[in-house]
Coordinates of C-alpha atoms and ligand atoms in Angstrom, one line a residue:
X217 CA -52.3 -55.3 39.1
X218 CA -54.2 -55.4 43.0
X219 CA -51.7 -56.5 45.5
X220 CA -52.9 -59.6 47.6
X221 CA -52.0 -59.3 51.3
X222 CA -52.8 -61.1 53.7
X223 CA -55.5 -60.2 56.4
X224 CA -54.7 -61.3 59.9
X225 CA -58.7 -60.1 60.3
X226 CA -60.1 -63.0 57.8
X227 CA -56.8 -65.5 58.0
X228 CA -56.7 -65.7 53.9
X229 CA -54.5 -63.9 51.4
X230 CA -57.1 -60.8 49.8
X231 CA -56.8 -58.2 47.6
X232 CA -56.3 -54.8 49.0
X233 CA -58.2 -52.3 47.3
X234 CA -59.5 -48.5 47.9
X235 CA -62.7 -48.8 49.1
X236 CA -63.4 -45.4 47.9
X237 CA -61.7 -46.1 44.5
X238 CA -59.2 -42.9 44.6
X239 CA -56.6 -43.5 47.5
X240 CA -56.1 -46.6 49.8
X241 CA -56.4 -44.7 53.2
X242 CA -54.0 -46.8 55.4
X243 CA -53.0 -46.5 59.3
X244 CA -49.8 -47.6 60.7
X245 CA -48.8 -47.1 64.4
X246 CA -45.6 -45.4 64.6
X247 CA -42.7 -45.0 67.8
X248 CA -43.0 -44.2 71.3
X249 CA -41.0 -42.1 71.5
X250 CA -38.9 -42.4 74.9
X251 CA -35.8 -43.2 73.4
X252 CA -34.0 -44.2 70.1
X253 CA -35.5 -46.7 68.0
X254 CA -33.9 -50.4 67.0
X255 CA -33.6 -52.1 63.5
X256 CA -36.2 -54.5 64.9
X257 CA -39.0 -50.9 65.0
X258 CA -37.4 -50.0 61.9
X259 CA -37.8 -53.6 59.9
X260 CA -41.7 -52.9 60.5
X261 CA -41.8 -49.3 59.1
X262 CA -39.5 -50.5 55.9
X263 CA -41.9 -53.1 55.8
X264 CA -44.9 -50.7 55.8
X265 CA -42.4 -49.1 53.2
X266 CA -42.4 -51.7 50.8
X267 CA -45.8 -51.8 50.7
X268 CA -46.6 -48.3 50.0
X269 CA -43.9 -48.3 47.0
X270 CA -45.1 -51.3 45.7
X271 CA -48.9 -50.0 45.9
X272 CA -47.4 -46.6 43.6
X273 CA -45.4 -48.3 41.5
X274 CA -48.9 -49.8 40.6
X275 CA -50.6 -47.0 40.5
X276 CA -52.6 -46.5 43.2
X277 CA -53.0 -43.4 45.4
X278 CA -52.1 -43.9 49.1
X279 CA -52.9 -41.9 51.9
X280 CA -50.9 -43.2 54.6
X281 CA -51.1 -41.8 58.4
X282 CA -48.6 -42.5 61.3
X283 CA -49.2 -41.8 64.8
X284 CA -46.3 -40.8 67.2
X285 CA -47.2 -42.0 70.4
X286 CA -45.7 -38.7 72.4
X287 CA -47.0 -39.3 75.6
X288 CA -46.8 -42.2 77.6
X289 CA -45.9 -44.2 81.0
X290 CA -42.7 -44.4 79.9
X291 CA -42.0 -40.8 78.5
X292 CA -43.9 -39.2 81.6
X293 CA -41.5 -41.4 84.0
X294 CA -38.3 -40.3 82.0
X295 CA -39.3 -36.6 81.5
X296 CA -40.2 -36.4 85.2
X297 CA -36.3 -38.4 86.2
X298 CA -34.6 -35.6 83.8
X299 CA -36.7 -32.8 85.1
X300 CA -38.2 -31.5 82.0
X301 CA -41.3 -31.2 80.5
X302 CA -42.6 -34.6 78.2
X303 CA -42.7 -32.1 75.3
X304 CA -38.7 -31.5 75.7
X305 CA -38.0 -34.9 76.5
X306 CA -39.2 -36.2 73.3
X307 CA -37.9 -33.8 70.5
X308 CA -34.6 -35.2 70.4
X309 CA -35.8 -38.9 69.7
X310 CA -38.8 -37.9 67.3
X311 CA -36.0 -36.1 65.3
X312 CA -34.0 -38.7 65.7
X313 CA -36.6 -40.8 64.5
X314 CA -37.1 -39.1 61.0
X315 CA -33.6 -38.7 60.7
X316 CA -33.5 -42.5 61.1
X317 CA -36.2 -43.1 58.2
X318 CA -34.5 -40.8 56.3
X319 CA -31.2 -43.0 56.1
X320 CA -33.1 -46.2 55.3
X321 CA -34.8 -44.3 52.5
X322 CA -38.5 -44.8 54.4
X323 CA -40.5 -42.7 52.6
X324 CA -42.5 -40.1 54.9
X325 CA -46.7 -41.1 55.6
X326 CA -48.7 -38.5 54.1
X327 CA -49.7 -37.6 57.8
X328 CA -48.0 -38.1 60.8
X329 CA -50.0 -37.2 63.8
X330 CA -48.7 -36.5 67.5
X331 CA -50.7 -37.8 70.4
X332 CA -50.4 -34.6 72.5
X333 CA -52.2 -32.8 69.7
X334 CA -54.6 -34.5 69.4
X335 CA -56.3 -35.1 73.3
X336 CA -59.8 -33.1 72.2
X337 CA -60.2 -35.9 70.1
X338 CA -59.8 -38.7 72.0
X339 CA -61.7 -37.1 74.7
X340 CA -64.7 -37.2 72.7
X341 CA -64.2 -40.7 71.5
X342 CA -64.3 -41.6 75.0
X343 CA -67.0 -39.4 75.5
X344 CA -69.2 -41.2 72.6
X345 CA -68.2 -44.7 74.5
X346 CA -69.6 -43.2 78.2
X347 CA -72.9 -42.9 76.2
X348 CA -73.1 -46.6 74.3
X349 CA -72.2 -47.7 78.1
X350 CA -69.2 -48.4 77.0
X351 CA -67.1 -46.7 79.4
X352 CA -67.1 -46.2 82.5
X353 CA -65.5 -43.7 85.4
X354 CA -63.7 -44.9 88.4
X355 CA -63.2 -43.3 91.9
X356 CA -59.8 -41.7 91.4
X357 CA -61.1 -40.3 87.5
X358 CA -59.7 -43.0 85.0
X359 CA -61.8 -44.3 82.5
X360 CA -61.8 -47.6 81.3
X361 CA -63.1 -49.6 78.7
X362 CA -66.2 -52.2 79.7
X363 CA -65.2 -55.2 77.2
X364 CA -68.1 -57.7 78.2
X365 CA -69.6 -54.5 75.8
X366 CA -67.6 -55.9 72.4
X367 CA -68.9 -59.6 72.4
X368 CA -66.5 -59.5 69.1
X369 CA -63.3 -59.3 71.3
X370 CA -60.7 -61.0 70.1
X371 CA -61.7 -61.9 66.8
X372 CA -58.1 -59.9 65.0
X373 CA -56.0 -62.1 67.7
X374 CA -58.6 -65.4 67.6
X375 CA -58.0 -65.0 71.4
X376 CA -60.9 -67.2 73.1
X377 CA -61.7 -64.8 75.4
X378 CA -65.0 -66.8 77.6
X379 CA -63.2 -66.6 80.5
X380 CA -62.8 -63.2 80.7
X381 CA -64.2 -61.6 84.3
X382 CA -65.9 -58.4 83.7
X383 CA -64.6 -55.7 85.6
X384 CA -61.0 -57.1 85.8
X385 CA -58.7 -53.8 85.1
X386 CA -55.7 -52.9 83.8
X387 CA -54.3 -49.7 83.8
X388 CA -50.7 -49.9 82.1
X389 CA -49.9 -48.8 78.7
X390 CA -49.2 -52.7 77.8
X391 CA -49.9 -55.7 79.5
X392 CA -48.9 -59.3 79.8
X393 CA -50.1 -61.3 76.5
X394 CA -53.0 -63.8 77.5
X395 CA -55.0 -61.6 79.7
X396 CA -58.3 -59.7 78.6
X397 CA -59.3 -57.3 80.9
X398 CA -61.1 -53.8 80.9
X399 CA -58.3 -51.2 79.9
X400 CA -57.7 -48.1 80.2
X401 CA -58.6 -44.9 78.0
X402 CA -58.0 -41.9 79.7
X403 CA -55.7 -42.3 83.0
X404 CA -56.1 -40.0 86.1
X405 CA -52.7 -37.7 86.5
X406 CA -50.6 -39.0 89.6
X407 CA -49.1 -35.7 91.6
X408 CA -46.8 -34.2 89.6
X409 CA -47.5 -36.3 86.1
X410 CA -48.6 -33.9 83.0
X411 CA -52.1 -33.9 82.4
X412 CA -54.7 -32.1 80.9
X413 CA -57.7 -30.6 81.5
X414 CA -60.8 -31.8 79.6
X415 CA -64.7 -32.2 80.1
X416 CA -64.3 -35.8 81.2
X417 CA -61.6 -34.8 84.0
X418 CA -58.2 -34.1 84.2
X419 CA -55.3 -36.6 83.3
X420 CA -53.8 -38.3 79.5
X421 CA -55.0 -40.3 77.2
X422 CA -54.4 -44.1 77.0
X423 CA -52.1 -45.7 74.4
X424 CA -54.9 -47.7 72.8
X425 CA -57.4 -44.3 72.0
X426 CA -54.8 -42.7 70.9
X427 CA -54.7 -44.6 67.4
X428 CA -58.3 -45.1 67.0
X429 CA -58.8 -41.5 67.3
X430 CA -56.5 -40.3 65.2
X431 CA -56.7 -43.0 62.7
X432 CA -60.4 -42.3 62.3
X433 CA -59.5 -38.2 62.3
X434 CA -57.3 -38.9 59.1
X435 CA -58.9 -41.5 57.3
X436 CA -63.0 -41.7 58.3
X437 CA -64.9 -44.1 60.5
X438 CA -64.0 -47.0 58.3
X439 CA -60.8 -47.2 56.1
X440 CA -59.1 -50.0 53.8
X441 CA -55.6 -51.2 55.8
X442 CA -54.5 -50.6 59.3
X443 CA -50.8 -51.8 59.9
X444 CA -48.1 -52.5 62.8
X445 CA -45.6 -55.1 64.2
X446 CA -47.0 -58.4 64.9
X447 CA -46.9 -57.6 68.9
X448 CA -49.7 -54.9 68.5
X449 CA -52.2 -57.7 67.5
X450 CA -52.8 -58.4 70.8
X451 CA -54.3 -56.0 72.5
X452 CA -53.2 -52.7 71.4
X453 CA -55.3 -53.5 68.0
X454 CA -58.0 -55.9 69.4
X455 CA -58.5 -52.9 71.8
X456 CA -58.4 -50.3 69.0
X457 CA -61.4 -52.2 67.1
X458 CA -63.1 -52.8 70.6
X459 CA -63.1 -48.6 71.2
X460 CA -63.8 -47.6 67.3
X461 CA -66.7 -50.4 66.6
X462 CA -68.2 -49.9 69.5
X463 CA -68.2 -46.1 68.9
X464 CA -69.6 -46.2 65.1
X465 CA -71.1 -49.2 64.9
X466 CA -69.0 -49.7 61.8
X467 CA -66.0 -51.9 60.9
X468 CA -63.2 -50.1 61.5
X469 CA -60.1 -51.2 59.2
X470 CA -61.3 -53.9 56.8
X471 CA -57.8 -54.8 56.5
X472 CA -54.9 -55.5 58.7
X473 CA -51.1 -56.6 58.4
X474 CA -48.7 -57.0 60.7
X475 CA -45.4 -57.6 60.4
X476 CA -43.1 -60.4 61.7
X477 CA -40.4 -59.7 64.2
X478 CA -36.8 -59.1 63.6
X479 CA -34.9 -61.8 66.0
X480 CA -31.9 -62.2 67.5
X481 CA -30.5 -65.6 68.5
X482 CA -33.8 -66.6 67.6
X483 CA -35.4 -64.3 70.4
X484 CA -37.4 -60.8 69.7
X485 CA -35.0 -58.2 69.8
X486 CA -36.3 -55.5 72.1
X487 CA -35.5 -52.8 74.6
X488 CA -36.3 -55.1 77.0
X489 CA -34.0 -57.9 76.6
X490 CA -31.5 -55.4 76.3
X491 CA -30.2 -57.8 72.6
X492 CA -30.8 -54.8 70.2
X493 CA -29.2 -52.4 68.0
X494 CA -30.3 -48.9 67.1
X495 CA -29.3 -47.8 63.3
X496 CA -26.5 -45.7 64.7
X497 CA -24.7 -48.6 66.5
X498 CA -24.2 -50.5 62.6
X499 CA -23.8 -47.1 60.9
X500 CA -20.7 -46.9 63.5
X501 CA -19.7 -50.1 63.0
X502 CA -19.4 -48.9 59.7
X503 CA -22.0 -50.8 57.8
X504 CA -23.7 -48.6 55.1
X505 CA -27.8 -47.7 55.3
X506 CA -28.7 -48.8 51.9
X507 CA -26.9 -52.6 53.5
X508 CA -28.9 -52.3 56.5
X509 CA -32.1 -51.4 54.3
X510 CA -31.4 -54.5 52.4
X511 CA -30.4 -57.0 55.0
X512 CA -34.3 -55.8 56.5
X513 CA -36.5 -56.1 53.8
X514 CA -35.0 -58.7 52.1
X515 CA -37.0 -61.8 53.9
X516 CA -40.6 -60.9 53.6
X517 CA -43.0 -59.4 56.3
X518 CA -44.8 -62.4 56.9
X519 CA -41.6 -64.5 58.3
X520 CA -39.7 -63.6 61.0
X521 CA -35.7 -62.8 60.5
X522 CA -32.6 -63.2 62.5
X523 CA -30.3 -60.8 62.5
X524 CA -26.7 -61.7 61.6
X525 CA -24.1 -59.4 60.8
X526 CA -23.7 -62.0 58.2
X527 CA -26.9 -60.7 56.7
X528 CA -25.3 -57.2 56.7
X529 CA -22.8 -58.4 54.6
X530 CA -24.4 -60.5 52.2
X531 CA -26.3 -57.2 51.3
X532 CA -23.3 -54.8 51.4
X533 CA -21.8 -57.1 48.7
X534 CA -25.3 -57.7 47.1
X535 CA -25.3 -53.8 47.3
X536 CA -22.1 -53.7 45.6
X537 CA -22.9 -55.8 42.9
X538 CA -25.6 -53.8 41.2
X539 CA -24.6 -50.3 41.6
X540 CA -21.4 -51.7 39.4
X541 CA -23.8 -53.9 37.1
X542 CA -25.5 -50.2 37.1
X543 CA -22.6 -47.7 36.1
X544 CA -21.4 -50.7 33.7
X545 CA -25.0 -50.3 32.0
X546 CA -24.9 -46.5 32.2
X547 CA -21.3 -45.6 31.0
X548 CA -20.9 -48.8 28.6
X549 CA -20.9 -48.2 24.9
X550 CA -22.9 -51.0 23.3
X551 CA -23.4 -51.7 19.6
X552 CA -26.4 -51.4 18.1
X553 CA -28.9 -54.2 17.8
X554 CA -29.8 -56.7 20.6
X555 CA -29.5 -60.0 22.1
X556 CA -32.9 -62.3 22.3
X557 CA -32.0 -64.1 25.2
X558 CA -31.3 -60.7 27.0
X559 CA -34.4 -59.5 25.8
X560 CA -35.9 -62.2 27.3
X561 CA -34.2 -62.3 30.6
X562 CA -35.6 -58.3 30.6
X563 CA -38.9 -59.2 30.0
X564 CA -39.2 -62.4 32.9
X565 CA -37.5 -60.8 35.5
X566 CA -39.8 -57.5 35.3
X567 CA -42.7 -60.3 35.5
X568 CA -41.4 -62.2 38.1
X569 CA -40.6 -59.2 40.3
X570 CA -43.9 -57.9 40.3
X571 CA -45.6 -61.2 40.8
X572 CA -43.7 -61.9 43.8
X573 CA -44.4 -58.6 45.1
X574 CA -48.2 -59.0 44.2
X575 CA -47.9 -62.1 46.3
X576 CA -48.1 -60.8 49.3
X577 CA -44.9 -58.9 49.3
X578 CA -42.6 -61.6 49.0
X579 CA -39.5 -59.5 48.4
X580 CA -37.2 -62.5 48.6
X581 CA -38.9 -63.7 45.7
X582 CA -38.5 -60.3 44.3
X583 CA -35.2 -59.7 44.1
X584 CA -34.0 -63.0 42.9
X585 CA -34.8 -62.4 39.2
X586 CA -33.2 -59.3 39.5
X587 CA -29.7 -60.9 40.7
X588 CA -30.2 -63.1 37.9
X589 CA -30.5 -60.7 35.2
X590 CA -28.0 -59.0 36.4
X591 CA -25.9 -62.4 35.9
X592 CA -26.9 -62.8 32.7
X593 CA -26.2 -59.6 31.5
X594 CA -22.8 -59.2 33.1
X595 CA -21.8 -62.6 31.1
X596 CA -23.1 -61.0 27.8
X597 CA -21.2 -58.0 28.6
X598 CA -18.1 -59.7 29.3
X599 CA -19.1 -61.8 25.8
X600 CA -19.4 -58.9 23.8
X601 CA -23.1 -59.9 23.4
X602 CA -24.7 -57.5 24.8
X603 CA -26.3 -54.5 22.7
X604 CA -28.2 -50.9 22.8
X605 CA -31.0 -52.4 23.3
X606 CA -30.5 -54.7 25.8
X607 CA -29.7 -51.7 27.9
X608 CA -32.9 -50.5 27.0
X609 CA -34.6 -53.4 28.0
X610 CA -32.7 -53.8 31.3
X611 CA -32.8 -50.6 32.8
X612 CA -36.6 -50.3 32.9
X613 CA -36.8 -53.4 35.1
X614 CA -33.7 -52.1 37.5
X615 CA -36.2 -48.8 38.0
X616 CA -39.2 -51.1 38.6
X617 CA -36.8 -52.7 41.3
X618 CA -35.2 -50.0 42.7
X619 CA -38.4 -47.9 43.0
X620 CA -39.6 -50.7 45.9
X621 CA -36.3 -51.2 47.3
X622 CA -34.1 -48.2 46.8
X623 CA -30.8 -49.0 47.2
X624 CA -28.9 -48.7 43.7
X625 CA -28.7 -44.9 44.1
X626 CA -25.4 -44.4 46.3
X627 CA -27.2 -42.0 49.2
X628 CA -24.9 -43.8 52.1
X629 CA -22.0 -41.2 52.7
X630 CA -24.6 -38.9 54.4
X631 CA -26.1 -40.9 57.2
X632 CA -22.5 -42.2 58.4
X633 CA -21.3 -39.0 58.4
X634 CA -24.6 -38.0 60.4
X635 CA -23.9 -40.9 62.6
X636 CA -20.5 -39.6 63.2
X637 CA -21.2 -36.0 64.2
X638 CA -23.8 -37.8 66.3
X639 CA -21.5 -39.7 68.2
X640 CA -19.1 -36.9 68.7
X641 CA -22.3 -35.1 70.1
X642 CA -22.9 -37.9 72.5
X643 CA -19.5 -38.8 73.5
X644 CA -19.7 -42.1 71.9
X645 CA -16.8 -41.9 69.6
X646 CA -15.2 -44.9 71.4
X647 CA -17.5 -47.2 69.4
X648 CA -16.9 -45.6 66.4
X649 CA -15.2 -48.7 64.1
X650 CA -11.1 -47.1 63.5
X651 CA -11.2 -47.6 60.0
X652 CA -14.7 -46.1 59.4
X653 CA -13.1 -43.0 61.8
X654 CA -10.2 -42.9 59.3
X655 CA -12.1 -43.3 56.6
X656 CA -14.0 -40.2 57.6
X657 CA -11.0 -38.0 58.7
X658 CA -9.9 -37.6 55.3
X659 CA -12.5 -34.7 53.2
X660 CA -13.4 -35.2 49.8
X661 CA -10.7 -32.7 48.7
X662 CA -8.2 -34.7 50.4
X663 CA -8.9 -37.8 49.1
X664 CA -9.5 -36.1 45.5
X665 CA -5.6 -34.6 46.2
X666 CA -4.2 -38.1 47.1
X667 CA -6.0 -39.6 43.7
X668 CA -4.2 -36.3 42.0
X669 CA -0.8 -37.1 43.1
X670 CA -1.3 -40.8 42.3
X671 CA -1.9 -40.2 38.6
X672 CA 0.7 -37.9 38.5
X673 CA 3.4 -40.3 39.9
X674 CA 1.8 -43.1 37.5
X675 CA 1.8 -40.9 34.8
X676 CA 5.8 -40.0 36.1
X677 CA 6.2 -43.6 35.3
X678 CA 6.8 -43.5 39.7
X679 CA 4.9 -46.9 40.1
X680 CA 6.4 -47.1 43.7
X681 CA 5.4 -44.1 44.7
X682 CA 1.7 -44.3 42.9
X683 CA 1.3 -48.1 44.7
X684 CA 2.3 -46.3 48.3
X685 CA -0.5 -44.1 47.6
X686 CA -2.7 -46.3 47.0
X687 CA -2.2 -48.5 50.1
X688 CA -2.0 -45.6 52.6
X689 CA -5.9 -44.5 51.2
X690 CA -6.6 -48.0 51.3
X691 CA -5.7 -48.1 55.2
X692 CA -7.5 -44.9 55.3
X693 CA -10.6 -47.2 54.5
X694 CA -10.9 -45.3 50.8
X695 CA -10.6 -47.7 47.5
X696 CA -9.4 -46.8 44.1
X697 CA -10.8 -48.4 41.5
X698 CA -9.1 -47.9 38.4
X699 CA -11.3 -47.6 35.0
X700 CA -11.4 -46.7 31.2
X701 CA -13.1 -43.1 32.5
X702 CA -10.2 -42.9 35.2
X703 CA -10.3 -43.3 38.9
X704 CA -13.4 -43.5 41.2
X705 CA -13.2 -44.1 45.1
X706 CA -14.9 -44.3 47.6
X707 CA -15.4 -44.7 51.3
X708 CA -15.7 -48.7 52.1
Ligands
LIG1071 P1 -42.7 -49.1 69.7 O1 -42.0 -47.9 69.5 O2 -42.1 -50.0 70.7 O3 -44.2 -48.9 69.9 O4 -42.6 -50.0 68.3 C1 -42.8 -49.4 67.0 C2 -43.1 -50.5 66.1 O5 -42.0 -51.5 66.0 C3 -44.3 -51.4 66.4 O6 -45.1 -51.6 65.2 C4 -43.8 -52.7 66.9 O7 -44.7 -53.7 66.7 C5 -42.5 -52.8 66.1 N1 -41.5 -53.7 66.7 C6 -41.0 -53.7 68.0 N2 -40.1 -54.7 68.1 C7 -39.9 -55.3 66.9 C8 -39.1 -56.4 66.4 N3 -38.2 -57.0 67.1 N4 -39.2 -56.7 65.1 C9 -40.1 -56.1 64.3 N5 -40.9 -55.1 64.7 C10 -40.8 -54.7 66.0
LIG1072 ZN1 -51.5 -48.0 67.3

């Protein structure tokens, strides 16, 4: 099976294949990291996520790298306000950046590569481009990129760019949408700013060269997919293939997707417009990661999605559903011999999920079978019409589904409790939702004592006493649910 994904390059739906035929060498551009990032970062790298699982699942080799932009305008201005040095500034949010894709279950790139070690690099990139002519030196030591030198410009973004005056600079890190103009690769240091010393002068590098050198370090002149949000189109990736094509005379990636924003009230959510949430804000809120993960991927990359905290809890309860469907499955005992129509069911949904994904990663399309199978099996259960086999049948195609979307396995307790030490760290236990702090205040040998002394007053015949208990862990945010095998909780 070849995924098809569509190529913002060409404008059509293609197959995406390994040019080399072993490993589908793909580049994605990761955080800046100046502070912590929001759901609407994180919906593109579970998107990016998606992809990759989907592409193992059918069985091709990825080599994935991710940059971390580690230097920048905004990181130089914040480490300079705090008084310590960029490198100090930014360990704290790259850490909690991984920590942050380790609670949605994002799966680490093969690579991830810093910017600050990586400036010999990107000094000889732009060194390549001073010899095409390409680049070009100005009088306090910057050096920008000549785009009259790239007729191609524009061709990712289909920006008509005639108008374009040559010579017309800009020096910032990201700049307003509709103008082309020269831009910067390497920027002279302002007194004070961190800088280094190189053959082409002293100062950093500029957001743009930073990907195309290390993308090309990683994966080779030319490689099959290059990823991001659907902001970077324009220009961080139009400038990306300006620099690399110019500097190999090669096509850089032959493929490229980006992904639709996350919205709020129908606008971007961003640092900017100050209408975001960062992972920890809903994990204090008390809404579990594999809900979050859920409510993000569940609308595919190529449309854009509002965030509700309806959303979140359509997937808690979507959630919910199939890790009971899923212990029901596990710990049921089912006669031998099966059901046809649940064979069936088994059989369609697996297709269907894997043709939706195929198409262009429409997860939406995805997990719709899967919901219905899980319906139809659940009635069969409850029927008594539902065998060995069936089980058989189903699990396979709740593996298939859970190996793209990973959310059956109940991982959550760990990021909250993360979340919460977190916020304790930072002072920021007032936002901490009371019953999720409740929740939380009890351990696991508390709660397991309560559940003790329940079943000991039930057994007592103490119903009063074994119903009190019940309600105060309820309050506590912890529910007892009562089966064949005894009690389970857990945290809600
Ligand atoms: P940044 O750290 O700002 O460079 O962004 C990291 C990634 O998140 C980039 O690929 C951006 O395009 C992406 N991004 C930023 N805002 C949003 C949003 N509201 N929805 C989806 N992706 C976003
Ligand atoms: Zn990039």
């Amino acid at each position: 099976m070849t995924l098809r994904l569509f190529n913002t390059l060409t404008g059509q739906i293609e197959p995406l294949l390994p040019a080399d035929g072993k490993a589908l060498r793909m580049y994605a551009c990761g955080p800046t990291v100046y502070d912590y990032g929001h759901i609407g970062n994180f919906r593109t790298f579970l998107q990016i996520d998606i992809l990759r699982r989907f592409l193992k699942l059918t069985g091709t080799t990825v080599r994935h790298v991710m940059n971390i932009t580690d230097v920048d305008d905004k990181i130089i201005r914040n480490a300079g306000e705090s008084g310590v040095p960029i490198g100090d500034y930014t360990k704290r949010y790259v850490e909690a950046f991984f920590e942050d894709l380790e609670a949605l279950r994002i799966e680490r790139p093969e690579q991830i590569a810093r910017a600050t070690e990586h400036i010999p690099r990107m000094v000889a990139l732009i060194e390549k481009l001073a010899a095409e002519g390409a680049a070009y030196k100005t009088d306090d030591g910057s050096w920008y990129f000549r785009l009259k030198s790239f007729p191609e410009y524009g061709k990712l973004s289909k920006k008509d760019l005639s108008g374009m005056e040559d010579g017309a600079r800009v020096d910032v890190d990201e700049y307003e949408k509709d103008s082309a103009r020269d831009f910067a690769l390497w920027k002279a240091p302002k007194p004070g700013e961190t800088s280094w010393e190189t053959a082409i002068g002293s100062g950093r590098p500029g957001w743009h060269i930073e990907c195309s050198a290390m993308a090309m370090e990683y994966l080779g002149e030319s490689f099959d997919l290059h990823c991001g949000g659907e902001d970077l189109m324009f220009p961080h990736h139009e400038n990306e293939i300006a620099q690399s094509e110019t500097a190999t005379h090669q096509q850089f990636a032959r493929h490229w997707m980006h992904v639709r924003f996350l919205l709020v009230d129908g606008r971007k959510m961003s640092k900017s417009e100050g209408n975001f949430y960062t992972l920890r804000d809903l994990l204090l809120k008390g809404f579990k990661a594999s809900a979050i993960r859920l409510a993000l991927i569940s609308v595919p990359y190529g449309n854009q999605l509002n965030f509700t905290f309806d959303g979140l809890i359509e997937s808690t309860k979507a959630i919910e559903r199939l890790r009971t469907f899923r212990d029901r499955l596990m710990t049921g005992k089912f006669p031998v011999g099966e059901n046809s129509q649940i064979q069936e069911a088994a059989k369609n949904a697996q297709e269907e999920f894997l043709r939706a994904l195929d198409n262009d990663l429409n997860t939406a399309e995805a997990r719709a079978p899967i919901f219905e199978l899980v319906r139809a099996a659940n009635t069969a259960m409850d029927q008594n019409e539902f065998f060995a086999a069936d089980r058989d049948a189903v699990l396979p195609v709740l593996k298939d589904f859970d190996a793209v979307f990973d959310v059956l396995e109940d991982r959550d307790a760990e990021p909250t409790r993360r979340a919460l030490a977190w916020a304790e760290k930072e002072g920021r236990l007032a936002d901490v939702a009371p019953e999720l702090r409740a929740a939380q205040s009890l351990s696991d040998e508390q709660i397991e004592a309560k559940v003790a002394e329940r079943l000991a007053a039930k057994k007592a015949r103490d119903f009063r006493l074994a119903d009190a208990i019940r309600n105060e862990l309820a309050e506590m945010g912890v529910i007892l649910e009562d089966s064949k095998d005894g009690v389970k909780w857990k945290r809600k």
